[in-house]
mmCIF file of C-alpha atoms and ligand atoms in Angstrom:
data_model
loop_
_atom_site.group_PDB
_atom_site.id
_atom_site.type_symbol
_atom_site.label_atom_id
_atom_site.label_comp_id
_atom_site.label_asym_id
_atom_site.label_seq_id
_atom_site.Cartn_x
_atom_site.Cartn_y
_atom_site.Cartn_z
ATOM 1 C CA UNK S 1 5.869 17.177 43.281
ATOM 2 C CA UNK S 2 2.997 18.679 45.678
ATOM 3 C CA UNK S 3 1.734 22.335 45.033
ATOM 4 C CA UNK S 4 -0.501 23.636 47.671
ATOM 5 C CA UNK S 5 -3.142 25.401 46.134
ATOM 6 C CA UNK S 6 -2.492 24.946 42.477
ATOM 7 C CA UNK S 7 -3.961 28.148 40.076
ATOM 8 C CA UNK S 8 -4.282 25.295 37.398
ATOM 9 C CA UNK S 9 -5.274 21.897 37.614
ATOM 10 C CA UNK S 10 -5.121 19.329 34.762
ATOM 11 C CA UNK S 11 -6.936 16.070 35.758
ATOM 12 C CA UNK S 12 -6.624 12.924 32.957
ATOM 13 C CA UNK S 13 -6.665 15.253 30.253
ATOM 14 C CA UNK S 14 -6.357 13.356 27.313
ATOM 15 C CA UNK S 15 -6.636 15.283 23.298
ATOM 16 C CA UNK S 16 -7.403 13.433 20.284
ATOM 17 C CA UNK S 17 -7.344 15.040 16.986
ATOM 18 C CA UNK S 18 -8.738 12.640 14.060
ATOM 19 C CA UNK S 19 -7.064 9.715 15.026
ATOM 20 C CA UNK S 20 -4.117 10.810 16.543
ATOM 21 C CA UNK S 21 -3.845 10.965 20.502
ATOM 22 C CA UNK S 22 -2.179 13.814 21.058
ATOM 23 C CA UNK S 23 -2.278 14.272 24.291
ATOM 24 C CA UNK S 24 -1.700 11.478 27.331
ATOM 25 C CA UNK S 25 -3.272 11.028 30.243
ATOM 26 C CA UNK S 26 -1.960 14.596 31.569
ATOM 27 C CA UNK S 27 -1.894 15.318 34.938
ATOM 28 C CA UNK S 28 -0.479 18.145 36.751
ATOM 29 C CA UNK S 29 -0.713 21.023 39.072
ATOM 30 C CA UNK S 30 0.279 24.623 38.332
ATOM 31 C CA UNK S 31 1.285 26.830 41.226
ATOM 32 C CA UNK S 32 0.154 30.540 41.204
ATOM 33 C CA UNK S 33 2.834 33.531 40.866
ATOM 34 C CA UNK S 34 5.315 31.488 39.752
ATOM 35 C CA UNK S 35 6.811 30.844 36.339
ATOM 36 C CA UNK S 36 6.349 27.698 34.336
ATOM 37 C CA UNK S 37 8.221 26.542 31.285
ATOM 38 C CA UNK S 38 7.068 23.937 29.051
ATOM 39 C CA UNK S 39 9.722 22.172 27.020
ATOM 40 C CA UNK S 40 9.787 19.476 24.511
ATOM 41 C CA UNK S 41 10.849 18.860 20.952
ATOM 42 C CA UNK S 42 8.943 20.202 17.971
ATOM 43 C CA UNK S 43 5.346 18.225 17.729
ATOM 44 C CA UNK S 44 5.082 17.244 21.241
ATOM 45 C CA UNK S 45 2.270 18.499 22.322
ATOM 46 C CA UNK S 46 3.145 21.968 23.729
ATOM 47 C CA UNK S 47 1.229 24.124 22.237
ATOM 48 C CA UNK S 48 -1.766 21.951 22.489
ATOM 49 C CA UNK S 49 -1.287 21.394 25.977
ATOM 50 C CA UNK S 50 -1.262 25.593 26.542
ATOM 51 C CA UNK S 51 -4.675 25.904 24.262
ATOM 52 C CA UNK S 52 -5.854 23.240 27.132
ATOM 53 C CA UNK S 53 -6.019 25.855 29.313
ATOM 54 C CA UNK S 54 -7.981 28.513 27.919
ATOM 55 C CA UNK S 55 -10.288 26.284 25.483
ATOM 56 C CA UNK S 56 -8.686 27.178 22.719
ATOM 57 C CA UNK S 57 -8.786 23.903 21.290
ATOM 58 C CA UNK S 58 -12.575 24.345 20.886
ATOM 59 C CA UNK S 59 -11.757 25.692 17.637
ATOM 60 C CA UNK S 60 -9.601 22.792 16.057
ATOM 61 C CA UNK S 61 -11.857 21.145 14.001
ATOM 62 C CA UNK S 62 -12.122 16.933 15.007
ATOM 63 C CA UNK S 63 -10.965 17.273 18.246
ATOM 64 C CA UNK S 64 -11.739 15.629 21.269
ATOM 65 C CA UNK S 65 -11.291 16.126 25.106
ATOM 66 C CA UNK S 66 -11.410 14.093 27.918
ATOM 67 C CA UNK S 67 -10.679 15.027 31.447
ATOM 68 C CA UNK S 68 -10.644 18.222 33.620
ATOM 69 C CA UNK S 69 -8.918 21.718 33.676
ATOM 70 C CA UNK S 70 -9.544 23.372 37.135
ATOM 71 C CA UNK S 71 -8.808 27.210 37.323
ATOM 72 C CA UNK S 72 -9.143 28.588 40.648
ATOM 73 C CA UNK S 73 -11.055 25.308 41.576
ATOM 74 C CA UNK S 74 -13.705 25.428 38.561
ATOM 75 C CA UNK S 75 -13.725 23.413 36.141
ATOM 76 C CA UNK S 76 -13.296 24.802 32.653
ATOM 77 C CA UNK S 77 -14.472 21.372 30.312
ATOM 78 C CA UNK S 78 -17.772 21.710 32.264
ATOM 79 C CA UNK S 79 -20.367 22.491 29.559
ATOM 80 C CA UNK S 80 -22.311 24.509 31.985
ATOM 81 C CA UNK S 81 -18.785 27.247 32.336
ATOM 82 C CA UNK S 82 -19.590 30.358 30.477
ATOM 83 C CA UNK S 83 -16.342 30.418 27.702
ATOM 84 C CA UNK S 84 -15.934 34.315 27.741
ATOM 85 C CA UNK S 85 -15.633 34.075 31.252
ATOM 86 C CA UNK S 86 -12.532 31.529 31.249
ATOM 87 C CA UNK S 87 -10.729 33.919 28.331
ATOM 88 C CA UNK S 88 -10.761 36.887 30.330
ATOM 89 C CA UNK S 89 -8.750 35.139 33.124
ATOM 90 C CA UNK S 90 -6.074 34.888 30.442
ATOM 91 C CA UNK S 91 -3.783 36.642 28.309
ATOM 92 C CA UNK S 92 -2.347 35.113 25.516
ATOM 93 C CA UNK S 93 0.524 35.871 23.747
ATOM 94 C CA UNK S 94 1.869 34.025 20.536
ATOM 95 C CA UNK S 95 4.789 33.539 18.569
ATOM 96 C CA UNK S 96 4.536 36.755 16.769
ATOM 97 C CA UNK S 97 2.305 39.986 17.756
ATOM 98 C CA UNK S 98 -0.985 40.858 16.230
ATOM 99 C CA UNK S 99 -1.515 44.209 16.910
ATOM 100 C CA UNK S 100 -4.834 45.745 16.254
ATOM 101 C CA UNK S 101 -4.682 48.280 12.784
ATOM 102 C CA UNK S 102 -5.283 50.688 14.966
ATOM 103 C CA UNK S 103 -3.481 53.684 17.689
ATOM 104 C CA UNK S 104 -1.332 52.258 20.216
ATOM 105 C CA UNK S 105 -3.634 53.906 22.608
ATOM 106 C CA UNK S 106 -6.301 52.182 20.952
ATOM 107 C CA UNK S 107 -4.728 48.948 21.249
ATOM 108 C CA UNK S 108 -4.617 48.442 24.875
ATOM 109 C CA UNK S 109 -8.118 50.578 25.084
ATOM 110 C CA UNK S 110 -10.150 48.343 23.282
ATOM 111 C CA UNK S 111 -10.115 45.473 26.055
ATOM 112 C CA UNK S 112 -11.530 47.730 28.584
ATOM 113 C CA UNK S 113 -14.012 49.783 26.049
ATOM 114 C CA UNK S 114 -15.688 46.156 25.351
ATOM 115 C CA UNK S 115 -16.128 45.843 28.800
ATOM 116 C CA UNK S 116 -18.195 48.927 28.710
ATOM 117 C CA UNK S 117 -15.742 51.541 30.029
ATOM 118 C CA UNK S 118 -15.946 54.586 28.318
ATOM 119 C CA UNK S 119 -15.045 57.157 30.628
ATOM 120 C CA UNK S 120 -11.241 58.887 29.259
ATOM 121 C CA UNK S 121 -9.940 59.579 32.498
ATOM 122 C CA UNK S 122 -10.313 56.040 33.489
ATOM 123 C CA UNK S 123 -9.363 54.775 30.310
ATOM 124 C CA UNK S 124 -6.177 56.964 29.991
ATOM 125 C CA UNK S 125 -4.894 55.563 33.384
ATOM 126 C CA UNK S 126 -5.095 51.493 32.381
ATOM 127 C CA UNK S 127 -3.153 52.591 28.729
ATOM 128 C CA UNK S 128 -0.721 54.184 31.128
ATOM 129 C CA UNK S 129 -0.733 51.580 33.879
ATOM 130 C CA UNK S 130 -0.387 48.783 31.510
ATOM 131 C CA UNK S 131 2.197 50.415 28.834
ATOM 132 C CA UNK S 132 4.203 51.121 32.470
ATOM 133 C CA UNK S 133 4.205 47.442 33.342
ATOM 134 C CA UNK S 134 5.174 46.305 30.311
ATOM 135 C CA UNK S 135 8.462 48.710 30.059
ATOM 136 C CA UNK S 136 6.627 50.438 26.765
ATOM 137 C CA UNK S 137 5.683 54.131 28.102
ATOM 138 C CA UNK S 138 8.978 55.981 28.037
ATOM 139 C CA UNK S 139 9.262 54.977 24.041
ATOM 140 C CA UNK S 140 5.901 55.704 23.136
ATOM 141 C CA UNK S 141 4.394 58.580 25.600
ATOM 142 C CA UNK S 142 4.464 60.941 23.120
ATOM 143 C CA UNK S 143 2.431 59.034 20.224
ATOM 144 C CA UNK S 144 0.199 57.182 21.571
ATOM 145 C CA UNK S 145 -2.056 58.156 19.057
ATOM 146 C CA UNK S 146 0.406 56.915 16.171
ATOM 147 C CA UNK S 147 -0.368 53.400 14.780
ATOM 148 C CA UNK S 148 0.815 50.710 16.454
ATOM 149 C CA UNK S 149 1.969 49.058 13.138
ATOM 150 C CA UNK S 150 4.782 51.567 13.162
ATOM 151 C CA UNK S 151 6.493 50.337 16.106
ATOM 152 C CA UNK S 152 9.211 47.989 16.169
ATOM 153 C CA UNK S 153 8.469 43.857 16.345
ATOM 154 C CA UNK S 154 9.708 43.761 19.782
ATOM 155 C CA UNK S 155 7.396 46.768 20.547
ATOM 156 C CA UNK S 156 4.034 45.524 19.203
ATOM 157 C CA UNK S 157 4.746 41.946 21.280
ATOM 158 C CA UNK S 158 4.905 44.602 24.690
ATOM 159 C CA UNK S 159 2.423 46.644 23.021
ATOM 160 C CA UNK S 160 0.239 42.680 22.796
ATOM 161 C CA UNK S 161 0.951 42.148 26.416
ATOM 162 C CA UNK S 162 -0.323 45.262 27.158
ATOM 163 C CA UNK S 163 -3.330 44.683 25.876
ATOM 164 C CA UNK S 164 -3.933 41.094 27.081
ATOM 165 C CA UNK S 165 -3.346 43.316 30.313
ATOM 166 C CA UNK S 166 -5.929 45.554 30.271
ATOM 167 C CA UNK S 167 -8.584 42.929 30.672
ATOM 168 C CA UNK S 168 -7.628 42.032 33.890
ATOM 169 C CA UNK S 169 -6.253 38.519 33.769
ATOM 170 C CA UNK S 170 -5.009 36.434 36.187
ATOM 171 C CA UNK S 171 -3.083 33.852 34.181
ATOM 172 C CA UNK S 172 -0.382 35.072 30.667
ATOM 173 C CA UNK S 173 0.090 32.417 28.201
ATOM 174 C CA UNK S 174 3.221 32.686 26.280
ATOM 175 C CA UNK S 175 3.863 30.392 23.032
ATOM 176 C CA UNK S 176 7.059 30.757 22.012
ATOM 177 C CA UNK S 177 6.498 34.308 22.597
ATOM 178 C CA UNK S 178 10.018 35.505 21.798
ATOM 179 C CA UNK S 179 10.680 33.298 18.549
ATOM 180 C CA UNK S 180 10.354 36.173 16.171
ATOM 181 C CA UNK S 181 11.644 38.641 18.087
ATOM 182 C CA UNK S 182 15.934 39.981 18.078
ATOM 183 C CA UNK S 183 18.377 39.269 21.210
ATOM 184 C CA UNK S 184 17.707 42.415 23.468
ATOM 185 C CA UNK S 185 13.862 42.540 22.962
ATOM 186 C CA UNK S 186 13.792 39.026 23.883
ATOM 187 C CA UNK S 187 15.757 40.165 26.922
ATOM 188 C CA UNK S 188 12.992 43.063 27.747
ATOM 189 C CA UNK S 189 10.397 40.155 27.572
ATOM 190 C CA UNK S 190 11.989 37.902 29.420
ATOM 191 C CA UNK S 191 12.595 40.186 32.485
ATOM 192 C CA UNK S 192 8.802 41.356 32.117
ATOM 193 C CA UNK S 193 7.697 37.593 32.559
ATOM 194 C CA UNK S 194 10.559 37.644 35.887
ATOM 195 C CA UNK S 195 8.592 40.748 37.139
ATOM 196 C CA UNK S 196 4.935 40.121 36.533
ATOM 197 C CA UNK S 197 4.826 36.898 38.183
ATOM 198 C CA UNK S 198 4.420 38.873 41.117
ATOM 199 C CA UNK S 199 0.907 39.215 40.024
ATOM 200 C CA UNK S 200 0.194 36.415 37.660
ATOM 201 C CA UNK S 201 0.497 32.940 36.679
ATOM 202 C CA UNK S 202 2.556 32.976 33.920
ATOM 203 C CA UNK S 203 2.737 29.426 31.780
ATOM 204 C CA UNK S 204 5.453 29.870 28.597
ATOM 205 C CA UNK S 205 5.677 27.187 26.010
ATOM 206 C CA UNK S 206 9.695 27.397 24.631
ATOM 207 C CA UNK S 207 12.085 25.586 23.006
ATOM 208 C CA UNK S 208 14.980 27.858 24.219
ATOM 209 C CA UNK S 209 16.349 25.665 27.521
ATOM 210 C CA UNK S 210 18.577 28.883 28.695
ATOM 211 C CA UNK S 211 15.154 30.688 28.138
ATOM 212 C CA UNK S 212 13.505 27.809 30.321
ATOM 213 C CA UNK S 213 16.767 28.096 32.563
ATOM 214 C CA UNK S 214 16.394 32.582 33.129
ATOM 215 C CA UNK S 215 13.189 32.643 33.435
ATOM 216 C CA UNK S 216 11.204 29.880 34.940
ATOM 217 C CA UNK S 217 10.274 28.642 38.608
ATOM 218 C CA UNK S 218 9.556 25.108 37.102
ATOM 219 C CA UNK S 219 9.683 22.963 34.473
ATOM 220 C CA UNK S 220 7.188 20.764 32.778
ATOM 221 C CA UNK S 221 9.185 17.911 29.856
ATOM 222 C CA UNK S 222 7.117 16.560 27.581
ATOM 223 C CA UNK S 223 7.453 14.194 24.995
ATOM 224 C CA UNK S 224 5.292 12.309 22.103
ATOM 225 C CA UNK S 225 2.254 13.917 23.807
ATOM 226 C CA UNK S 226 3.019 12.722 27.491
ATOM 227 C CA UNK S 227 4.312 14.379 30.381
ATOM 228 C CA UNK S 228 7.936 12.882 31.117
ATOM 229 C CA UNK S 229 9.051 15.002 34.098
ATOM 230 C CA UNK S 230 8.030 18.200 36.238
ATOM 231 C CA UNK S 231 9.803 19.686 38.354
ATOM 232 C CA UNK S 232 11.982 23.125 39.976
ATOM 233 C CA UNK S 233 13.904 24.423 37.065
ATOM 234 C CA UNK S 234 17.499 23.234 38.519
ATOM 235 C CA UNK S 235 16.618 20.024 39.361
ATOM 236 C CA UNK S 236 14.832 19.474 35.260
ATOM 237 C CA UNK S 237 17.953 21.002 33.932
ATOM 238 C CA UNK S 238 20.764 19.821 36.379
ATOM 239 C CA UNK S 239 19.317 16.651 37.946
ATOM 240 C CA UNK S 240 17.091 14.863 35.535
ATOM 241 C CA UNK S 241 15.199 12.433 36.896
ATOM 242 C CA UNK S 242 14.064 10.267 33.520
ATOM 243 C CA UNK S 243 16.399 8.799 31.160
ATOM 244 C CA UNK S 244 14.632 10.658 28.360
ATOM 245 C CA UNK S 245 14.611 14.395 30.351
ATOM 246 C CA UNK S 246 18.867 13.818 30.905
ATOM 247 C CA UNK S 247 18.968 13.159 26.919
ATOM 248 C CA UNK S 248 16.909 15.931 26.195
ATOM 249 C CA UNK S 249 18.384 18.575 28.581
ATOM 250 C CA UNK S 250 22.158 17.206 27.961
ATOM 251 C CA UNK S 251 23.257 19.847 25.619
ATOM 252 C CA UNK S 252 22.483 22.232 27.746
ATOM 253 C CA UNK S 253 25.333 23.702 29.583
ATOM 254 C CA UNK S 254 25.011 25.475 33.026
HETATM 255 N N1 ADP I 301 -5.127 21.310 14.129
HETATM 256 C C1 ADP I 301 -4.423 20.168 14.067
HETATM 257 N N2 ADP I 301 -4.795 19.160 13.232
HETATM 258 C C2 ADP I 301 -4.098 18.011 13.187
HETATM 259 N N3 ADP I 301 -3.027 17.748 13.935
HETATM 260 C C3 ADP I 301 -2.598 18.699 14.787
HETATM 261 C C4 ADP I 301 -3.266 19.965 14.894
HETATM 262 N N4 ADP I 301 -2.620 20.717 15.810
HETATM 263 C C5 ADP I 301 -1.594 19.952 16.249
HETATM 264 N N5 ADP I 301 -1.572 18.754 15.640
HETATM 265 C C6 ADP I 301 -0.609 17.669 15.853
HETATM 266 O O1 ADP I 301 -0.472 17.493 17.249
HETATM 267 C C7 ADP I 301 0.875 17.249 17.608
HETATM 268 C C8 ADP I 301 1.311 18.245 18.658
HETATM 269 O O2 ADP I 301 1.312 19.549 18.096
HETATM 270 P P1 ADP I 301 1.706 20.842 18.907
HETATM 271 O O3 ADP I 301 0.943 20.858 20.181
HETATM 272 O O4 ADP I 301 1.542 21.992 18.001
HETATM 273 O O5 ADP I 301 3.252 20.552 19.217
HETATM 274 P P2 ADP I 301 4.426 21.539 19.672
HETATM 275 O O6 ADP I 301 3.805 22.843 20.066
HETATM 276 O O7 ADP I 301 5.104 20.830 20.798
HETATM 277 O O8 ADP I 301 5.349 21.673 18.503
HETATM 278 C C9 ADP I 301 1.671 17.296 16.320
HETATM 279 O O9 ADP I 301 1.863 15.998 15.875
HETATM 280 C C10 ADP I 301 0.777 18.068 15.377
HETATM 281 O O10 ADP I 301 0.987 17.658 14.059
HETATM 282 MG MG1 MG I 302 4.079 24.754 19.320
#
């Protein structure tokens, strides 16, 4: 499959942890705005593939990369690339949320107050931009100054988007974002991810094919640490091209 322009780039990546090879001779191009699901069984390779992309695997401890990530055409394994710099491109959001023990205002402040913005006025309009975009002002307008523990689970994972947000990204990571979280607050997320790709790149690791199927623009298979197939999300789940993508996606009914 050609992308013109791919967001992100993943040249011979290849991840070795101890002895294991975890990762295989990876290559594959990300379009921007779009949504892209990664599937596979449990131990894969998923969620190592998604720490790829934002260097997260730096802090594994005996692991080793080999190859190229390429975000907007630089190259993130390049030990002259300034780390912080790469993070704030992306939000990440994980299986369950971490809210700060702090105010919800706090929460999605404290992004933009590292950044060195201190002014209220400017910092009251991002908490109310980004609780807007992420379907979480109407419910929590009127405390914003109420901990953010207090809020439902489904809550604090908008309330974590919100604050990956606030930085400015241009990419949202989602790992198994929605695992922990009840049927109609997965929903809310899931519709989020539908309407934000009109600004970002959104890549979602999940193990939920009618997630995959909802949500996503593509679809990435992998399996034992190599990528089987990639492709538009019908043709993954309808028209599998590999003999190992058709068992996988068989019990999946349209
Ligand atoms: N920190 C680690 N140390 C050792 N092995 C790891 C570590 N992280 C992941 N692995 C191994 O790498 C493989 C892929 O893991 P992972 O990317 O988490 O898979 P998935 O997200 O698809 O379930 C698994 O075999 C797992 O045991
Ligand atoms: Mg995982």
């Amino acid at each position: 499959m050609t992308i013109n322009k791919p967001h992100i780039s993943v040249q011979d990546l290849n991840v070795h942890i101890g002895d294991n090879h975890i990762l295989k001779d990876i290559n594959i191009d990300i379009p921007d705005k779009s949504v892209i699901s990664i599937i596979g069984p449990s131990g894969c390779g998923k969620t190592t593939l998604l720490k790829s992309f934002n260097r997260l695997l730096d802090n594994t401890q005996d692991v080793k990369v080999s190859g190229n990530v390429w975000i907007d055409g630089e190259n993130i394994y390049d030990p002259k690339v300034e780390i912080t710099h790469i993070r704030k491109k992306m939000g990440l959001l994980s299986q369950r949320p971490y809210p700060l023990p702090m105010s919800i205002y706090d929460n999605v402040a404290y992004g933009p107050r590292i950044h060195g913005i201190k002014k209220k006025s400017e910092l009251d309009a991002i908490v109310e931009e980004q609780l807007k975009a992420t379907a979480l002002w109407n419910e929590v307008k009127d405390r914003l100054s109420s901990s953010a523990s207090r809020l439902s689970i489904g809550q604090q994972q908008r309330l974590c988007l919100a604050r990956g947000l606030a930085v400015g990204p241009e990419i949202i990571l989602g790992d198994e974002s929605t695992s922990a979280l009840d049927p109609i607050s997965t929903s809310i997320i899931e519709d989020l991810f539908i309407k934000l790709k009109e600004k970002y790149t959104i890549v979602l690791v999940t193990h939920i094919l009618r997630q995959a199927a909802r949500v996503s623009d593509y679809i990435i298979f992998v399996y034992m640490g190599r990528i089987v197939e990639y492709g538009l999300t019908d043709q993954i789940l309808r028209d599998p091209k590999e003999t190992l993508t058709q068992e996988y996606v068989k019990g999946y009914i349209v």
